[in-house]
CSV table of C-alpha atoms in Angstrom, one decimal:
chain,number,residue,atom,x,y,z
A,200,UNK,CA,0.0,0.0,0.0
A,201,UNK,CA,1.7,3.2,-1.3
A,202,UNK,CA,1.2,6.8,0.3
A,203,UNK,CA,0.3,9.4,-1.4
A,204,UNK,CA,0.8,13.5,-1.0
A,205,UNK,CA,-0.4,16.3,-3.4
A,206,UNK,CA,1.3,19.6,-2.8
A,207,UNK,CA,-0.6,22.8,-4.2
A,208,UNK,CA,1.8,25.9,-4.5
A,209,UNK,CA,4.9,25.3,-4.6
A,210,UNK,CA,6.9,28.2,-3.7
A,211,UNK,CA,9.2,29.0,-0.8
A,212,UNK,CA,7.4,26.9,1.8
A,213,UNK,CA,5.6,24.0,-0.7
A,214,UNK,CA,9.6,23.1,-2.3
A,215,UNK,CA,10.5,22.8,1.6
A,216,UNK,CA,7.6,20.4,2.1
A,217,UNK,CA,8.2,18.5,-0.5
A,218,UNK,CA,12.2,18.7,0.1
A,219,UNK,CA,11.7,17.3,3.5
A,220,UNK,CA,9.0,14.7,2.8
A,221,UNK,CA,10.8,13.0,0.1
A,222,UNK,CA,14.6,13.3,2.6
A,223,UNK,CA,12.7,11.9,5.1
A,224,UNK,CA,10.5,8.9,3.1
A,225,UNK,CA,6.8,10.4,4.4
A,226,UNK,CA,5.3,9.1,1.1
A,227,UNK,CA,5.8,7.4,-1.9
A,228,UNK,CA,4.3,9.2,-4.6
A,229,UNK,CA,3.8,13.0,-4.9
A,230,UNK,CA,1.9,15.0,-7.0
A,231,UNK,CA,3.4,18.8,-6.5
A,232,UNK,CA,0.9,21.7,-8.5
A,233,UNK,CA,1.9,25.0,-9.8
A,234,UNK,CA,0.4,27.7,-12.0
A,235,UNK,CA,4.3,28.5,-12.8
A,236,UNK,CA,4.8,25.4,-14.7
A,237,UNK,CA,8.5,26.0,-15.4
A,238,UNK,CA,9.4,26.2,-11.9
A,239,UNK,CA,7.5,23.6,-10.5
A,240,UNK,CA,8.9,21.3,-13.2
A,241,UNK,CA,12.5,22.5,-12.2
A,242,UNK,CA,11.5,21.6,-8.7
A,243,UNK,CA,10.7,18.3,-9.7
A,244,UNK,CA,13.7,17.5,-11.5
A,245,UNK,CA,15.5,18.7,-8.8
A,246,UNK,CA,13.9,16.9,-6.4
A,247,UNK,CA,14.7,13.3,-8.4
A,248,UNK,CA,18.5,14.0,-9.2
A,249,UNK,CA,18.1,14.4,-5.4
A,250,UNK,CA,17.5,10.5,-4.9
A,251,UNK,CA,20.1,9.0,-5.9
A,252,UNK,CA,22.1,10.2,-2.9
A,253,UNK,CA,19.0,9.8,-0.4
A,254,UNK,CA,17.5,7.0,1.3
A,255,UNK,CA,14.2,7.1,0.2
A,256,UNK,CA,12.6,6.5,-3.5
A,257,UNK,CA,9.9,9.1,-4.4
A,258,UNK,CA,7.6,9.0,-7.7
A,259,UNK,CA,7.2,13.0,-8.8
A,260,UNK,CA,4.1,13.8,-10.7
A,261,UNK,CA,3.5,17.4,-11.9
A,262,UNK,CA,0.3,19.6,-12.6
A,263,UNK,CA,-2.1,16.5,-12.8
A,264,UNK,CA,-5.1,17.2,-10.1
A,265,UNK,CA,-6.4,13.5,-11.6
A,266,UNK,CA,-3.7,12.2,-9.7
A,267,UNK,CA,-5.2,13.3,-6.7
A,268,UNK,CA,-7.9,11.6,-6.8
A,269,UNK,CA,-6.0,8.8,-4.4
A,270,UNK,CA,-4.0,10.8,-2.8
A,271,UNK,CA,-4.0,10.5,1.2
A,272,UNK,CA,-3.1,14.0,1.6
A,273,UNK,CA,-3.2,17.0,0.0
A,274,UNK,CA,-1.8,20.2,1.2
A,275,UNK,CA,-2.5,23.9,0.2
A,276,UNK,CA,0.7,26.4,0.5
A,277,UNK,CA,-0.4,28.7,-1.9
A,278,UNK,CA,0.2,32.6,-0.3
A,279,UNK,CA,2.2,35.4,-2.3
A,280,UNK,CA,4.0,36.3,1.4
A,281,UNK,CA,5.9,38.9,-0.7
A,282,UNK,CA,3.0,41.1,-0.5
A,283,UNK,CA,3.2,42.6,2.8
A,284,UNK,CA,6.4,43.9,1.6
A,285,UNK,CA,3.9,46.9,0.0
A,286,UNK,CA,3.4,47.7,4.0
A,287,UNK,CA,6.6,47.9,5.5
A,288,UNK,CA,6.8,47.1,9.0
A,289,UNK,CA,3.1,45.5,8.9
A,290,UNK,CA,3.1,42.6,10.7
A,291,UNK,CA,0.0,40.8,9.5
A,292,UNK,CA,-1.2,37.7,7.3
A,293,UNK,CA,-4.4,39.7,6.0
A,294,UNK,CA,-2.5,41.8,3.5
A,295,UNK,CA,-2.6,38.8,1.9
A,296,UNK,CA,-6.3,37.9,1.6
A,297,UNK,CA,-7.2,39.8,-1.9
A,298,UNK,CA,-4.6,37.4,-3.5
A,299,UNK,CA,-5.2,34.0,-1.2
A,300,UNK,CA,-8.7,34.4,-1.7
A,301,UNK,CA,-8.6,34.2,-5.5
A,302,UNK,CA,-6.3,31.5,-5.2
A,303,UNK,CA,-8.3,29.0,-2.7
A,304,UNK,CA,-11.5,29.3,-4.9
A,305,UNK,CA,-9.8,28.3,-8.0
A,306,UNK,CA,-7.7,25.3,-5.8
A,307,UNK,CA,-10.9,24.6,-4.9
A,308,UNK,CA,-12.6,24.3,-7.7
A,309,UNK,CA,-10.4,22.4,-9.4
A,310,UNK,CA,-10.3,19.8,-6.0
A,311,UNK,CA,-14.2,19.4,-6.2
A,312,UNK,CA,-13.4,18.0,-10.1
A,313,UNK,CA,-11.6,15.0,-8.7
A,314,UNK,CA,-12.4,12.0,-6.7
A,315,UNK,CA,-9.7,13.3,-3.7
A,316,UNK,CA,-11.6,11.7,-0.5
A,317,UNK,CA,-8.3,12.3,2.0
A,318,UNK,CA,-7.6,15.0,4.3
A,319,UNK,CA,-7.0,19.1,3.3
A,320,UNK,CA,-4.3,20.1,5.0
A,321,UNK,CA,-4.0,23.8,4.6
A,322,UNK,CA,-1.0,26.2,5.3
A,323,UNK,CA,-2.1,29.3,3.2
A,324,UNK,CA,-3.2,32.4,5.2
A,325,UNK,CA,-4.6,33.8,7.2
A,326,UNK,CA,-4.6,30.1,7.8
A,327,UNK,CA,-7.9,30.5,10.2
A,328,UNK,CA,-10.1,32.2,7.4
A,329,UNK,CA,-8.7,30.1,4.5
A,330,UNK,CA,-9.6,26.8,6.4
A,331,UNK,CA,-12.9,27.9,7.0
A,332,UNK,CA,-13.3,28.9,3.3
A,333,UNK,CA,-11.9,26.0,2.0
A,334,UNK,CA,-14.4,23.6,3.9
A,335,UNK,CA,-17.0,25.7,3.0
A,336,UNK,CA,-16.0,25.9,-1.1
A,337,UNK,CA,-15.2,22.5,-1.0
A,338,UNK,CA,-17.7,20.3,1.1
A,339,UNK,CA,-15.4,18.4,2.3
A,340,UNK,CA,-16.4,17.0,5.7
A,341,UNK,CA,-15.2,19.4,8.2
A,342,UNK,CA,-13.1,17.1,10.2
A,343,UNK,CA,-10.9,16.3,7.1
A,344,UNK,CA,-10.1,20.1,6.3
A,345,UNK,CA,-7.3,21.1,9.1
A,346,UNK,CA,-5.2,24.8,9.3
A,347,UNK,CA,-1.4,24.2,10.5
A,348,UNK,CA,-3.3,27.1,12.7
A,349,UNK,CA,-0.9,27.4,16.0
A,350,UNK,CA,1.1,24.0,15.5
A,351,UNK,CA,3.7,26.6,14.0
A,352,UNK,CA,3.2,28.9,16.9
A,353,UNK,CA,3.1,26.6,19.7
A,354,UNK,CA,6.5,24.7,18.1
A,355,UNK,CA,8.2,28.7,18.7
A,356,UNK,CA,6.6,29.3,22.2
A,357,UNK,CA,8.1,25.7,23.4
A,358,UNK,CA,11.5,26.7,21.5
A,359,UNK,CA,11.4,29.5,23.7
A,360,UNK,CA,10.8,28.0,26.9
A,361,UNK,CA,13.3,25.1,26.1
A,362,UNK,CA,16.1,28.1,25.9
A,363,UNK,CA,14.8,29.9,28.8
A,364,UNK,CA,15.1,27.2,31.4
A,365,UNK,CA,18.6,25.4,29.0
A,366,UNK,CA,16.1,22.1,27.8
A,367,UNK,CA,15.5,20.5,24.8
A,368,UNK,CA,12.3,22.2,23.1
A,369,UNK,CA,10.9,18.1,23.2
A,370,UNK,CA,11.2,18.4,27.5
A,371,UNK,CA,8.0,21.3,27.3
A,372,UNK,CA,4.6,20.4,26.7
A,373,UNK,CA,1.7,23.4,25.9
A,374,UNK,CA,-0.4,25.4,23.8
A,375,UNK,CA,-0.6,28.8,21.6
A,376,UNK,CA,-4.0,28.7,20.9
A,377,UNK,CA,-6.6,30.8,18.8
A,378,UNK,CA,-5.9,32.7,15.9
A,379,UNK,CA,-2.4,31.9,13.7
A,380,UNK,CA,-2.0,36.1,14.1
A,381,UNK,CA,-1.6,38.3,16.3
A,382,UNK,CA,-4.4,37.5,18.5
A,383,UNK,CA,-3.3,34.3,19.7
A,384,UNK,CA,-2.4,33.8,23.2
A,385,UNK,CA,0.0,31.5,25.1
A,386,UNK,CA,-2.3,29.6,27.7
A,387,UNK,CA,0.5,29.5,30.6
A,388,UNK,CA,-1.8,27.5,32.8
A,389,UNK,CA,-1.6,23.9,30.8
A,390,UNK,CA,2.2,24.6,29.9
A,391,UNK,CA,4.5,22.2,32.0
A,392,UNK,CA,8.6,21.8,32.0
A,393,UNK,CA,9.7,18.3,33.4
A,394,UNK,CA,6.1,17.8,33.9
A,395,UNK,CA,5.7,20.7,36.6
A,396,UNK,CA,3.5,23.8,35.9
A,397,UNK,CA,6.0,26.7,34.6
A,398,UNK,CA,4.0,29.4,36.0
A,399,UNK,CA,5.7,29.2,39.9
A,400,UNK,CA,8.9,28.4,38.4
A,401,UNK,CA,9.5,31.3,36.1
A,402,UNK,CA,8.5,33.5,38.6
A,403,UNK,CA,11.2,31.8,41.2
A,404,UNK,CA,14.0,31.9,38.1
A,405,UNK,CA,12.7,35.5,36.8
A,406,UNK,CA,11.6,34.2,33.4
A,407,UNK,CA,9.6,36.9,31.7
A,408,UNK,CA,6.9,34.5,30.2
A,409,UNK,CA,5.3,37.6,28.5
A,410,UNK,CA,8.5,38.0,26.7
A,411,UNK,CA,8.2,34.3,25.3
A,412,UNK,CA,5.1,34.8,24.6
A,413,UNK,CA,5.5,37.8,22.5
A,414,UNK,CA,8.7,35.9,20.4
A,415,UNK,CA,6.3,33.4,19.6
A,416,UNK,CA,3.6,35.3,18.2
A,417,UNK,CA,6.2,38.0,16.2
A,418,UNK,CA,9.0,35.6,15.2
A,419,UNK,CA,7.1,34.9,11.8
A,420,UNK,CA,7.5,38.7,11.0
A,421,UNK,CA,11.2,39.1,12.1
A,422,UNK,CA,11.6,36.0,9.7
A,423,UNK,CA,10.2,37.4,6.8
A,424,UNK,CA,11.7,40.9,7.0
A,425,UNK,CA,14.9,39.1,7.4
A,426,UNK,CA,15.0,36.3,4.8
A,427,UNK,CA,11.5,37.6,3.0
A,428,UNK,CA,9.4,34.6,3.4
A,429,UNK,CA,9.4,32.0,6.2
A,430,UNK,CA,9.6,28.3,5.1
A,431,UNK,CA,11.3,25.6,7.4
A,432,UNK,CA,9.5,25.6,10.6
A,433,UNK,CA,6.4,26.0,9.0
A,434,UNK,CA,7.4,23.2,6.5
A,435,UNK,CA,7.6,21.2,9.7
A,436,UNK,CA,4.8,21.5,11.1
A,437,UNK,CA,3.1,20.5,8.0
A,438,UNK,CA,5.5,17.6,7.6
A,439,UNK,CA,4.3,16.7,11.2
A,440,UNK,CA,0.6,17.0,10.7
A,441,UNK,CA,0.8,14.8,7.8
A,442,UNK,CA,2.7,12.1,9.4
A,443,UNK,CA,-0.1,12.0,12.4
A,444,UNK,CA,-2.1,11.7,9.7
A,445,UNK,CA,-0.6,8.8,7.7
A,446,UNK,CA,0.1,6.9,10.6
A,447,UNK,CA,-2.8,7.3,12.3
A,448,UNK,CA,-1.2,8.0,15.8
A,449,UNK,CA,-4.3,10.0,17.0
A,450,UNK,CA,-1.8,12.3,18.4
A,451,UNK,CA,-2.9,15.7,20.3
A,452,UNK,CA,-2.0,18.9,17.8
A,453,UNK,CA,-3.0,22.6,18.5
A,454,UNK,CA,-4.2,22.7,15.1
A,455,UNK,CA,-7.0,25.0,13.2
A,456,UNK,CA,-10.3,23.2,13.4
A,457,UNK,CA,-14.1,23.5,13.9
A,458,UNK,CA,-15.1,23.6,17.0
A,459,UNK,CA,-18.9,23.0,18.8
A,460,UNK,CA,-20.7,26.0,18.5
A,461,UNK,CA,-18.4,27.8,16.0
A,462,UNK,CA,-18.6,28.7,12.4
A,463,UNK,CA,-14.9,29.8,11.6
A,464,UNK,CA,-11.7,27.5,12.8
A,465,UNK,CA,-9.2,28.4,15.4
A,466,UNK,CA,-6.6,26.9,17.0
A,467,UNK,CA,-7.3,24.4,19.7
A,468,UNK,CA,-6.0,20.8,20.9
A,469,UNK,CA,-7.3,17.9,19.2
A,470,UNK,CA,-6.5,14.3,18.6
A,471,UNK,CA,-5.4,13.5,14.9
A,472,UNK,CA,-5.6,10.5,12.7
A,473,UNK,CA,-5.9,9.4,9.7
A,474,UNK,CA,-9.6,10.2,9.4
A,475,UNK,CA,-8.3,13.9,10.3
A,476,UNK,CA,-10.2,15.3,13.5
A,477,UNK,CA,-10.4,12.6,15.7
A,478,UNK,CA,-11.6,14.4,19.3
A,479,UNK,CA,-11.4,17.4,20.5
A,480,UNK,CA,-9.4,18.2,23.6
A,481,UNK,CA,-11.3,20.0,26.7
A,482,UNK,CA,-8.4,22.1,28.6
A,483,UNK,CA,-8.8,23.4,32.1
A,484,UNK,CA,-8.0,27.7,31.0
A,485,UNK,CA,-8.1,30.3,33.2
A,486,UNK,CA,-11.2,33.2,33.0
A,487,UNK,CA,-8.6,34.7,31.6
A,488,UNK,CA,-7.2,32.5,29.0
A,489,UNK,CA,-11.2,31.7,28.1
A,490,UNK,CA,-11.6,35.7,27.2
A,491,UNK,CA,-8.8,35.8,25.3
A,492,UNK,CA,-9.9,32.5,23.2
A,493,UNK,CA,-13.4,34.3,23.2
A,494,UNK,CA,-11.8,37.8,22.0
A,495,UNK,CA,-9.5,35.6,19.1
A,496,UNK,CA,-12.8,33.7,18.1
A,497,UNK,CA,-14.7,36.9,17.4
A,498,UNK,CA,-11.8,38.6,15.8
A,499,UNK,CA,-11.2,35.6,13.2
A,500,UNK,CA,-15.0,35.6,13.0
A,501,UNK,CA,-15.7,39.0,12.0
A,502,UNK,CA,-13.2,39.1,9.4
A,503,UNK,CA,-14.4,35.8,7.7
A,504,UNK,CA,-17.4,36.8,7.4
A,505,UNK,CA,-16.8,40.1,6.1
A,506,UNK,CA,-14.3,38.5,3.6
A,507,UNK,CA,-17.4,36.0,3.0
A,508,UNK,CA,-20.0,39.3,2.3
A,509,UNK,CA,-17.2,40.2,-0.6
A,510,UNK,CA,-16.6,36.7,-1.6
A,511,UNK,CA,-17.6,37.8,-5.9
A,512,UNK,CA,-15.7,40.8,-5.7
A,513,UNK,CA,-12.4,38.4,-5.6
């Protein structure tokens, strides 16, 4: 039984997907899409001189959505990050809607022409909004549409922490949850280091938490205004969402997904498989922590739906 992943956009982040899925042997075949056709041939060919010196064996397919129609996974990076370069010093993913939008509904239009019955994994932002509209362009069932969401920002926060206190990133366990922008949150109160709550021990060591908190939520935008794009950690993430998904390890990610009671995704625990969303965690917050979900909901909410009232103008 072979494994199959489609990549859609391959750019900056989807050739770093695609680099480290084929290093690393996460599939067999891959089917990688691109409206530049030269470039995603080029990253094709570059990708199977590549094998020969690798472990793995990959089959490379190239601008054929048929060929999704088996696939396991499929994966939307399509963005145009280079945008909010026309607002200097802006650091948010919405400068990119105008574009993102256009591209989702044609991605998704051409998805809805083939048999694909796996799980949407999607990257492209603002990753909240563009899961939600992608489930909803799509019909795909909701549990099998999932945003990298705060798997990206969560992965920065425990980075952080791991520094901090001189551990390995793998020896913290916790959340970033809500919005992947700038109204996530870190929720302090589930995050543990050598399994004890970090709150009392920061304060004894005179760890600013705040200060971690705020790295993980900007380090995207010192990325890009420093390299111009941001592609290996979030390449990761995705690499690690689909291998929960392949394996089926009904593993706990803080990725974007519907909620009870929502209409728009946001970034919450929930236990992964290869069915998608599998459960979805309950975590003890604070009245606090619960606002500042409540205040990230409404935010992502309001601008979905707005986007949503404008939907034919894009």
């Amino acid at each position: 039984m072979t494994r199959k992943i489609g990549i859609i956009g391959v750019g900056h982040v989807g050739g770093a997907i695609a680099h480290s899925a084929v290093v690393q042997g996460v599939a067999d075949d891959y089917v990688l899409i691109d409206t530049d056709v030269d470039h995603v041939e080029a990253e094709a060919l570059d990708l199977t001189e590549a094998q020969p010196n690798l472990k793995y064996h990959a089959n490379i397919t190239v601008n054929d959505w048929s060929a999704l129609d088996d696939a396991d996974v499929v994966i939307s990076s399509v963005g145009k990050i280079a945008l909010q370069k026309t607002n200097p010093g802006t650091n948010s993913r919405f400068i990119e809607v105008p574009h993102n939008v256009k591209q989702v509904k044609s991605v998704a239009e051409h998805l809805r022409a083939t048999k694909f019955h796996g799980v949407l994994i999607v990257i492209t932002n603002p990753n909240d909004i563009m899961v939600t509209l992608y489930q909803k362009l799509t019909g795909y069932p909701q549990n099998k549409v999932i945003g990298t969401g705060t798997l990206l920002d969560t992965a920065r926060m425990l980075n952080g922490v791991g520094q901090a206190f001189h551990l390995d990133a793998r020896s913290v366990s916790g959340y970033n949850l809500g919005e992947h922008g700038n109204s996530q949150f870190t929720a302090w109160s589930n995050v543990k280091i050598l399994d004890h709550p970090i709150i009392p021990i920061a304060e004894r060591e005179g760890v600013d938490l705040a200060d971690i908190e705020d790295t993980s939520r900007n380090n995207g935008h010192f990325l890009f205004q420093a390299k111009g794009y941001t592609n290996y950690a979030i390449a990761g993430a995705a690499i690690r969402l689909t291998e929960t998904i392949l394996s089926d390890s009904h593993s706990e990610l803080p990725v974007s997904n519907l909620r009870p009671g929502h209409d728009v995704y946001l970034s919450y625990p929930a236990v992964v498989g290869r069915e998608g969303i599998l459960q979805q965690a309950d975590l003890d917050l604070t009245d606090a922590e619960e606002a500042k979900l409540a205040e990230s909901y409404k935010f992502v909410s309001d601008k979905y739906h707005d986007i949503v009232a404008h939907l034919d103008e894009y």
